Amino acid sequence: MAHSSVHLLFLSFLLLFSSLSHSQSDQFCDAGIGYSESTCGISSSKLLIKGGTVVNAHHQQIADVYVEDGIIVAVQPNIKVPDDVTLLDAAGKYVMPGDENRKGGIDPHTHLAMEFMGTETIDDYFSGQAAALAGGTTMHIDFVIPVNGSLVAGFEAYKKKAKKSCMDYGFHMAITKWDESVSREMEIMVKEKGINSFKFFMAYKGSLMINDELLLQGFERCKSLGALAMVHAENGDAVFEGQKRMIELGITGPEGHALSRPAVLEGEATARAIRLAKFVNTPLYVVHVMSIDAMDEIAKARKSDFLTGITFFMLQGRRYVMSPPIREAGHDKALQAALSTGVLQLVGTDHCVFNSTQKAFGIDDFRKIPNGVNGIEERMHLVWDTMVESGQISVSGYVRITSTECARIFNIYPRKGAILAGSDADIIIFNPNSSFEISASSHHSRTDTNVYEGRKGKGKVEVTIVGGRVVWKDDELRVVPGSGKYIDMPPFSYLFNGIDKADAMYRTSLKAPVKRFKSKS
């Protein structure tokens, strides 16, 4: 059938790693605290990483990596260099891509400085990115929220917010209403602003949610522009009814959040989004998948030549409220298995943090609790400990799901997502024999809690390199506000390969099998 070429992707983060502070500002190389760019970390224009195991998505080798002026020049054994080159010893360690599209970890789903539910996320483009770098993520893609429905106004507002960025970043664009002006602005975003993905909300009735008619129109527009359609898949109408039911029953605490939006509503919306995308014949990316119900729908779609991705969450109580909500035991193992077998293709965090005061807004009504938790700093460590140490994926598989696949999906590979000559020098040195412990007292986010508090594990990012400059080493962070760059992401990634042919086959199949005569009137 023509629609067999449609691709599906999906994203989520805390649930898979369930084991169930304030930022250290003096560790930031911030001009506001007396540092200058020249004193921030190792800033040599020439860098040699010696003797590590260089890992790409489909290959690994013991080799040196030579960097000049922020670009990888060579990857091979026993590189000879002059005396003015800074040396980093990586013997016995892994050298991996470190950014979303460069080398190292890429987080494809974050919300920094986002206004939401009457407040704003506590991490901005400096503190959130600093936390990411300390955790081995060197690029991320954030979500732009339109201003009064205007995509252009939203884009300009977020560019201002990102002026203090300290690492490379890209943008997805949310669609919160639909009319001809939005359709026109989508073309501007793709052709002039470097955005190749748009998110549609099937949840949050009365604010962000759009209906099926508008969703179809949005999918059609994404297809025509070569942009990836993304959905938050929960049945917003049913969730709204579920919330009313909880309030009528007197359940106003945070437990009402999960009870009002059970897994079946996530599964229904995921199935509906998949089928509508197949009807349009366009790639689909389902964000923050949290349940077996949604995963099963994705697995079915994969069998008909779809693709997928992932984001994980967990726990309960106000500080752990996010949407879709944390699921009961069993969903985590199923999602891990799906990631290891390729049903799910990548890992992001949906980092969207609020402090204790903000979370307390809903102390008497769970509907008012700002949704979101941390993960941007913890992702690389938790994925390694949960998936690699357990034997569920290989080291190369780890690079694939944390970096390379994201770079390919958002059309920035091999500039990002690989350690190859000509790629950006965003690199991490990872020690598999070291260990980590997560705590709000030592993390770099501005939030005063951490949903992984006390979590220990094996494997640690010891060095993070951004643009050829060492920004994390010896547990010290040296980052410069304003040093990050906006990365344009072109349309028509590999996900669109074959769609024109499939459309043509579909149109051919619609021809009537027998001749019919016009009725006489």
XYZ file of C-alpha atoms in Angstrom:
521
model
C 0.000 0.000 0.000
C 1.088 3.567 -0.580
C 1.188 4.444 3.094
C 3.753 1.769 3.980
C 6.504 4.347 3.507
C 5.249 6.566 6.339
C 7.696 6.923 9.236
C 6.929 7.257 12.956
C 9.199 8.560 15.710
C 8.563 8.932 19.421
C 10.214 10.486 22.472
C 10.176 10.228 26.398
C 12.850 9.956 29.582
C 12.242 9.292 33.344
C 10.231 6.050 33.471
C 12.963 3.817 32.062
C 15.420 4.850 34.731
C 13.220 4.666 37.822
C 14.925 3.397 40.969
C 12.863 4.785 43.233
C 19.512 22.235 44.891
C 20.312 24.520 43.960
C 22.918 25.113 41.175
C 26.549 25.603 42.030
C 26.967 29.061 40.482
C 30.614 29.284 41.498
C 31.327 26.457 39.033
C 30.031 28.537 36.116
C 32.507 30.555 34.089
C 30.084 33.481 33.940
C 31.363 36.921 33.042
C 29.048 38.206 35.761
C 31.150 36.482 38.432
C 34.504 37.714 37.337
C 35.527 35.273 34.637
C 36.482 36.139 31.088
C 36.268 33.869 28.075
C 40.036 33.455 27.943
C 40.092 31.930 31.426
C 37.208 29.526 30.812
C 38.618 26.020 30.611
C 41.149 24.879 28.038
C 40.778 27.198 25.076
C 43.622 25.979 22.845
C 42.777 25.973 19.141
C 44.565 22.617 18.821
C 43.607 19.546 20.826
C 44.671 15.894 20.697
C 42.671 13.193 22.460
C 45.040 10.269 22.837
C 44.423 6.530 22.868
C 40.714 6.319 23.596
C 38.139 3.983 22.084
C 36.405 6.188 19.515
C 32.748 5.169 19.257
C 30.331 5.962 16.439
C 26.872 4.506 15.899
C 28.084 1.531 13.856
C 31.799 1.280 14.576
C 34.414 1.673 17.279
C 38.216 1.710 17.218
C 41.160 2.668 19.399
C 42.424 5.897 17.873
C 43.521 9.473 18.480
C 41.274 12.418 17.649
C 42.950 15.627 16.470
C 41.028 18.908 16.607
C 41.853 22.321 15.172
C 39.729 25.449 15.508
C 36.678 23.542 16.667
C 36.629 20.959 13.880
C 37.808 17.343 13.920
C 40.723 17.086 11.518
C 41.704 13.423 11.870
C 40.649 10.198 13.594
C 43.358 7.533 13.408
C 45.936 5.726 15.573
C 49.187 7.385 16.637
C 48.692 10.882 15.326
C 51.898 12.948 15.557
C 51.441 16.607 16.551
C 53.674 19.590 17.390
C 54.380 20.766 20.929
C 51.755 23.517 20.966
C 48.862 21.060 21.002
C 46.902 20.415 24.210
C 46.855 16.698 25.060
C 44.048 14.767 26.753
C 44.714 11.165 27.750
C 41.699 8.946 27.004
C 43.342 5.528 27.411
C 40.857 2.994 28.748
C 37.958 5.372 28.126
C 35.393 6.002 25.418
C 35.508 9.019 23.116
C 31.993 9.729 21.849
C 29.857 12.364 20.147
C 28.707 14.867 22.723
C 26.127 17.199 21.146
C 22.717 16.883 19.667
C 24.037 17.065 16.193
C 27.674 17.255 16.790
C 29.660 14.772 18.701
C 28.408 13.626 22.022
C 25.010 13.528 23.538
C 22.069 15.253 21.853
C 18.893 16.055 23.744
C 16.081 16.484 21.209
C 13.409 17.623 23.671
C 13.793 20.448 26.200
C 11.869 23.437 27.533
C 14.100 26.282 28.763
C 12.706 29.658 29.852
C 9.214 28.519 28.852
C 6.092 30.228 30.168
C 3.619 27.529 31.178
C 0.660 27.146 33.547
C 1.026 30.628 34.988
C 4.771 30.476 35.637
C 8.086 29.974 33.826
C 10.516 27.064 33.884
C 13.326 27.755 36.353
C 16.176 26.874 33.957
C 17.018 29.428 31.274
C 19.321 29.097 28.280
C 22.399 29.477 30.454
C 21.670 27.343 33.514
C 19.926 24.603 31.533
C 22.706 24.366 28.977
C 25.391 24.470 31.666
C 23.696 21.506 33.325
C 23.591 19.721 29.975
C 27.330 20.202 29.421
C 28.140 18.862 32.890
C 26.197 15.747 31.918
C 27.831 15.257 28.509
C 25.111 16.706 26.285
C 26.569 19.280 23.904
C 23.504 20.301 21.878
C 19.760 20.339 22.402
C 16.593 21.232 20.508
C 14.172 23.418 22.424
C 10.505 24.144 21.737
C 9.418 27.614 20.645
C 5.937 28.556 21.858
C 4.154 31.047 19.556
C 3.246 34.492 20.882
C -0.512 35.033 20.509
C -0.456 32.278 17.896
C 2.282 33.959 15.833
C 5.212 31.703 14.923
C 7.415 34.601 13.827
C 6.845 36.485 17.082
C 7.533 33.317 19.054
C 10.755 32.686 17.155
C 12.030 36.216 17.803
C 11.146 35.969 21.499
C 13.060 32.713 21.895
C 16.085 34.017 19.990
C 16.282 36.779 22.602
C 16.019 34.242 25.413
C 18.834 32.228 23.852
C 21.324 35.107 23.699
C 22.881 33.809 26.929
C 23.326 30.270 25.529
C 26.639 28.505 26.152
C 26.261 25.603 23.706
C 24.705 24.962 20.308
C 20.952 24.618 20.082
C 18.137 24.279 17.569
C 14.399 24.877 17.658
C 11.200 22.913 17.166
C 8.095 25.079 16.711
C 4.819 24.425 18.545
C 1.524 24.974 16.716
C -1.162 26.220 19.113
C -3.848 27.305 16.625
C -4.503 26.914 12.897
C -5.352 29.408 10.176
C -3.852 30.651 6.922
C -1.409 32.964 8.687
C 0.020 30.029 10.648
C 0.345 28.035 7.439
C 2.269 30.901 5.818
C 4.494 31.344 8.841
C 5.355 27.640 8.837
C 6.916 28.151 5.413
C 8.936 31.076 6.760
C 10.158 28.941 9.659
C 11.330 26.179 7.329
C 12.782 28.242 4.490
C 14.243 31.171 6.437
C 14.633 30.224 10.109
C 16.133 26.722 10.041
C 13.233 24.889 11.705
C 12.252 21.492 10.307
C 9.766 20.181 12.894
C 6.403 21.284 14.275
C 4.625 20.036 17.401
C 0.852 19.634 17.681
C -0.928 19.142 21.012
C -3.702 16.567 21.284
C -3.930 17.444 25.004
C -4.339 20.590 27.168
C -7.924 21.346 26.222
C -8.745 25.043 26.262
C -5.163 26.181 25.781
C -2.823 24.303 23.418
C -5.031 21.481 22.108
C -6.161 21.336 18.470
C -8.821 19.020 17.025
C -8.446 16.314 14.376
C -9.485 18.561 11.496
C -6.744 21.054 12.301
C -4.284 18.257 13.007
C -4.853 16.882 9.513
C -4.292 20.302 7.984
C -1.116 20.682 9.995
C 0.134 17.260 8.888
C -0.523 18.140 5.258
C 1.411 21.381 5.610
C 4.348 19.629 7.278
C 4.473 17.129 4.447
C 4.506 19.826 1.761
C 7.366 21.628 3.529
C 9.441 18.514 4.267
C 9.077 19.163 8.007
C 8.604 16.523 10.686
C 5.203 16.506 12.415
C 5.350 15.907 16.179
C 2.455 15.213 18.551
C 1.798 15.223 22.268
C -0.502 12.208 22.229
C -3.169 12.165 24.928
C -6.904 12.406 24.367
C -7.452 15.940 25.655
C -11.253 15.729 25.728
C -11.163 12.552 27.809
C -8.446 13.936 30.112
C -10.626 16.991 30.740
C -13.528 14.725 31.704
C -11.179 12.665 33.879
C -10.054 15.782 35.728
C -13.668 16.786 36.412
C -14.361 13.254 37.667
C -11.453 13.422 40.127
C -12.571 16.803 41.483
C -16.142 15.524 41.903
C -14.760 12.577 43.867
C -12.788 14.909 46.115
C -9.411 13.779 44.796
C -7.509 17.064 44.578
C -3.965 15.924 45.419
C -1.212 15.033 42.925
C -2.484 11.454 42.678
C -5.448 12.879 40.790
C -3.133 13.885 37.935
C -2.254 10.315 36.960
C -5.734 8.976 37.743
C -7.332 11.524 35.429
C -5.219 10.568 32.413
C -4.725 6.771 32.387
C -2.550 4.926 29.892
C -5.519 4.006 27.711
C -5.940 7.689 26.766
C -2.305 7.880 25.710
C -2.694 4.704 23.680
C -5.848 5.979 21.965
C -4.299 9.296 20.968
C -1.105 7.611 19.764
C -3.110 5.229 17.590
C -5.196 8.083 16.211
C -2.151 10.224 15.413
C -0.447 7.308 13.667
C -3.487 6.575 11.529
C -3.965 10.221 10.584
C -0.293 10.460 9.621
C -0.674 7.320 7.497
C -3.735 8.849 5.845
C -1.670 11.927 4.935
C 1.420 9.772 4.277
C 3.844 11.896 6.270
C 6.466 11.060 8.934
C 5.315 11.325 12.554
C 7.209 11.802 15.823
C 5.287 11.011 19.025
C 6.855 12.769 22.011
C 7.166 11.512 25.611
C 5.773 7.992 25.249
C 5.048 6.782 28.775
C 3.067 3.569 28.506
C 2.823 0.085 27.079
C -0.435 1.195 25.462
C 1.322 3.821 23.340
C 4.360 1.634 22.734
C 2.194 -1.200 21.399
C 0.682 1.154 18.831
C 4.150 2.253 17.797
C 5.339 -1.352 17.544
C 2.438 -2.133 15.202
C 3.326 0.887 13.090
C 6.971 -0.172 12.962
C 5.917 -3.453 11.398
C 4.402 -1.449 8.550
C 7.655 0.487 7.959
C 7.394 3.267 10.540
C 10.214 4.658 12.702
C 10.349 5.653 16.420
C 12.132 7.603 19.343
C 11.744 8.014 23.301
C 11.657 10.178 26.554
C 11.398 8.683 30.085
C 9.731 9.677 33.379
C 8.735 8.293 36.863
C 7.637 8.633 40.547
C 4.751 10.455 42.214
C 3.921 13.577 44.222
C 3.829 17.217 43.097
C 7.495 17.418 42.157
C 7.054 14.428 39.807
C 3.978 15.632 37.924
C 4.359 15.628 34.131
C 2.177 14.709 31.162
C 1.730 11.960 30.214
C 2.091 10.911 33.855
C 4.291 8.317 35.514
C 3.002 4.809 34.969
C 2.942 1.849 37.327
C 5.693 -0.778 37.422
C 6.086 -2.784 34.234
C 5.879 0.041 31.743
C 9.546 0.916 32.345
C 10.842 -2.549 31.470
C 8.668 -2.698 28.369
C 10.006 0.643 27.150
C 13.598 -0.456 27.822
C 13.029 -3.607 25.788
C 11.536 -1.550 22.956
C 14.588 0.696 22.977
C 16.979 -2.249 22.887
C 15.201 -3.876 19.927
C 14.890 -0.685 17.883
C 11.135 -0.211 18.212
C 12.138 3.042 19.906
C 15.011 4.915 18.314
C 16.310 7.725 20.506
C 16.305 9.187 24.002
C 15.454 12.743 25.035
C 14.462 14.222 28.374
C 11.622 16.754 28.086
C 13.659 18.749 30.654
C 11.072 21.217 31.954
C 11.797 22.149 35.574
C 9.970 24.106 38.238
C 11.115 24.626 41.829
C 9.272 23.586 44.988
C 7.475 26.920 45.277
C 6.177 26.667 41.736
C 5.108 23.043 42.171
C 3.158 24.101 45.284
C 0.815 26.207 43.133
C -1.357 23.099 42.896
C -1.274 22.098 46.554
C -5.081 22.007 46.682
C -5.789 21.265 43.015
C -3.594 18.920 40.947
C -4.758 20.657 37.762
C -2.674 23.704 38.739
C 0.631 21.882 39.314
C 3.129 22.952 36.617
C 3.968 19.853 34.567
C 7.626 18.873 34.166
C 10.803 17.430 35.702
C 14.581 17.479 35.181
C 16.774 15.214 33.035
C 19.090 17.253 30.792
C 22.124 16.703 33.057
C 21.276 13.135 34.063
C 20.350 11.602 30.701
C 23.723 10.334 29.475
C 24.574 8.706 32.806
C 21.181 7.089 33.322
C 20.964 5.704 29.798
C 24.422 4.160 30.162
C 23.751 2.650 33.593
C 20.279 1.384 32.698
C 20.850 0.186 29.151
C 24.582 -0.513 28.622
C 25.603 -1.801 32.049
C 22.627 -4.165 31.990
C 23.664 -5.516 28.583
C 20.509 -4.319 26.810
C 22.415 -2.247 24.249
C 26.017 -2.007 23.020
C 28.328 0.984 23.356
C 27.717 1.815 19.684
C 23.992 1.476 20.313
C 24.365 3.987 23.135
C 25.876 6.536 20.741
C 23.093 5.835 18.259
C 20.198 6.455 20.685
C 21.767 9.428 22.485
C 23.217 11.278 19.497
C 23.448 9.883 15.974
C 19.806 9.009 15.346
C 18.723 12.440 16.496
C 21.222 14.071 14.137
C 19.910 11.982 11.241
C 16.239 12.604 12.020
C 16.712 16.366 12.231
C 18.993 16.414 9.197
C 22.265 17.619 10.705
C 24.374 14.468 10.368
C 27.376 14.116 10.022
C 28.147 17.625 11.189
C 26.636 16.362 14.410
C 26.218 12.896 15.856
C 29.552 11.401 14.746
C 33.275 11.566 15.394
C 34.557 11.942 11.860
C 36.976 14.237 10.065
C 35.068 17.417 9.253
C 32.521 17.056 12.069
C 32.177 19.644 14.813
C 34.474 18.999 17.760
C 31.746 18.444 20.332
C 33.084 15.411 22.146
C 32.853 13.636 25.497
C 35.371 11.394 27.208
C 33.443 8.744 29.121
C 34.926 6.520 31.832
C 32.953 3.246 32.081
C 34.733 2.300 35.313
C 33.918 5.483 37.192
C 30.672 6.049 39.096
C 28.106 8.787 39.636
C 25.615 9.854 42.285
C 22.789 12.287 41.560
C 21.771 14.980 44.029
C 20.124 18.392 44.031
C 23.018 19.584 46.183
C 25.508 19.084 43.351
C 23.559 19.339 40.091
C 23.778 22.451 37.920
C 20.097 23.109 37.302
C 18.513 25.975 39.224
C 15.763 23.778 40.613
C 15.952 22.847 44.302
C 14.888 19.216 43.829
C 15.963 16.311 41.636
C 13.634 13.457 40.721
C 16.631 11.084 40.689
C 17.844 12.142 44.145
C 20.287 9.566 45.562
C 20.474 7.514 42.358
C 23.901 5.909 41.972
C 25.358 4.118 38.995
C 28.377 3.198 36.934
C 29.864 5.194 34.052
C 30.674 8.888 34.112
C 31.313 11.756 31.704
C 34.760 13.030 32.727
C 35.391 15.568 29.968
C 33.037 17.583 27.761
C 34.424 19.442 24.754
C 32.389 22.030 22.852
C 33.713 23.534 19.651
C 37.156 22.219 20.513
C 37.132 23.886 23.963
C 37.133 21.878 27.192
C 34.158 23.076 29.278
C 33.848 20.209 31.808
C 36.843 18.508 33.411
C 37.772 17.381 36.923
C 34.178 18.048 38.000
C 34.573 21.734 37.166
C 32.384 23.603 34.702
C 33.673 26.576 32.739
C 31.090 27.980 30.351
C 30.645 31.342 28.685
C 27.241 33.032 28.279
C 26.625 33.858 24.650
C 29.115 31.337 23.246
C 26.429 28.973 21.918
C 25.288 28.998 18.299
C 21.909 28.493 16.694
C 21.955 25.513 14.328
C 19.808 25.602 11.199
C 18.120 22.281 10.481
C 17.152 21.816 6.814
C 13.901 20.127 5.687
C 13.397 16.810 3.895
C 15.469 14.474 6.070
C 15.865 10.817 5.121
C 12.415 10.147 6.625
C 10.868 11.641 3.500
C 12.682 9.282 1.137
C 10.184 7.391 -1.037
C 7.103 9.392 -0.062
C 6.597 10.866 -3.555
C 6.738 7.388 -5.078
C 4.301 6.033 -2.510
C 1.895 8.903 -3.190
C 2.033 8.168 -6.926
C 1.319 4.487 -6.327
C -1.612 5.410 -4.116
C -3.109 7.699 -6.754
C -2.734 4.948 -9.349
C -4.526 2.491 -7.062
C -7.543 4.807 -6.899
C -8.449 4.311 -10.585
C -11.799 2.606 -11.000
C -11.399 -1.069 -11.991
C -14.351 -0.992 -14.447
C -15.809 1.552 -16.823
C -18.874 3.381 -15.606
C -21.329 5.314 -17.711
C -22.723 8.653 -16.730
C -26.379 8.507 -15.768
C -28.825 10.114 -18.149
C -30.800 12.930 -16.661
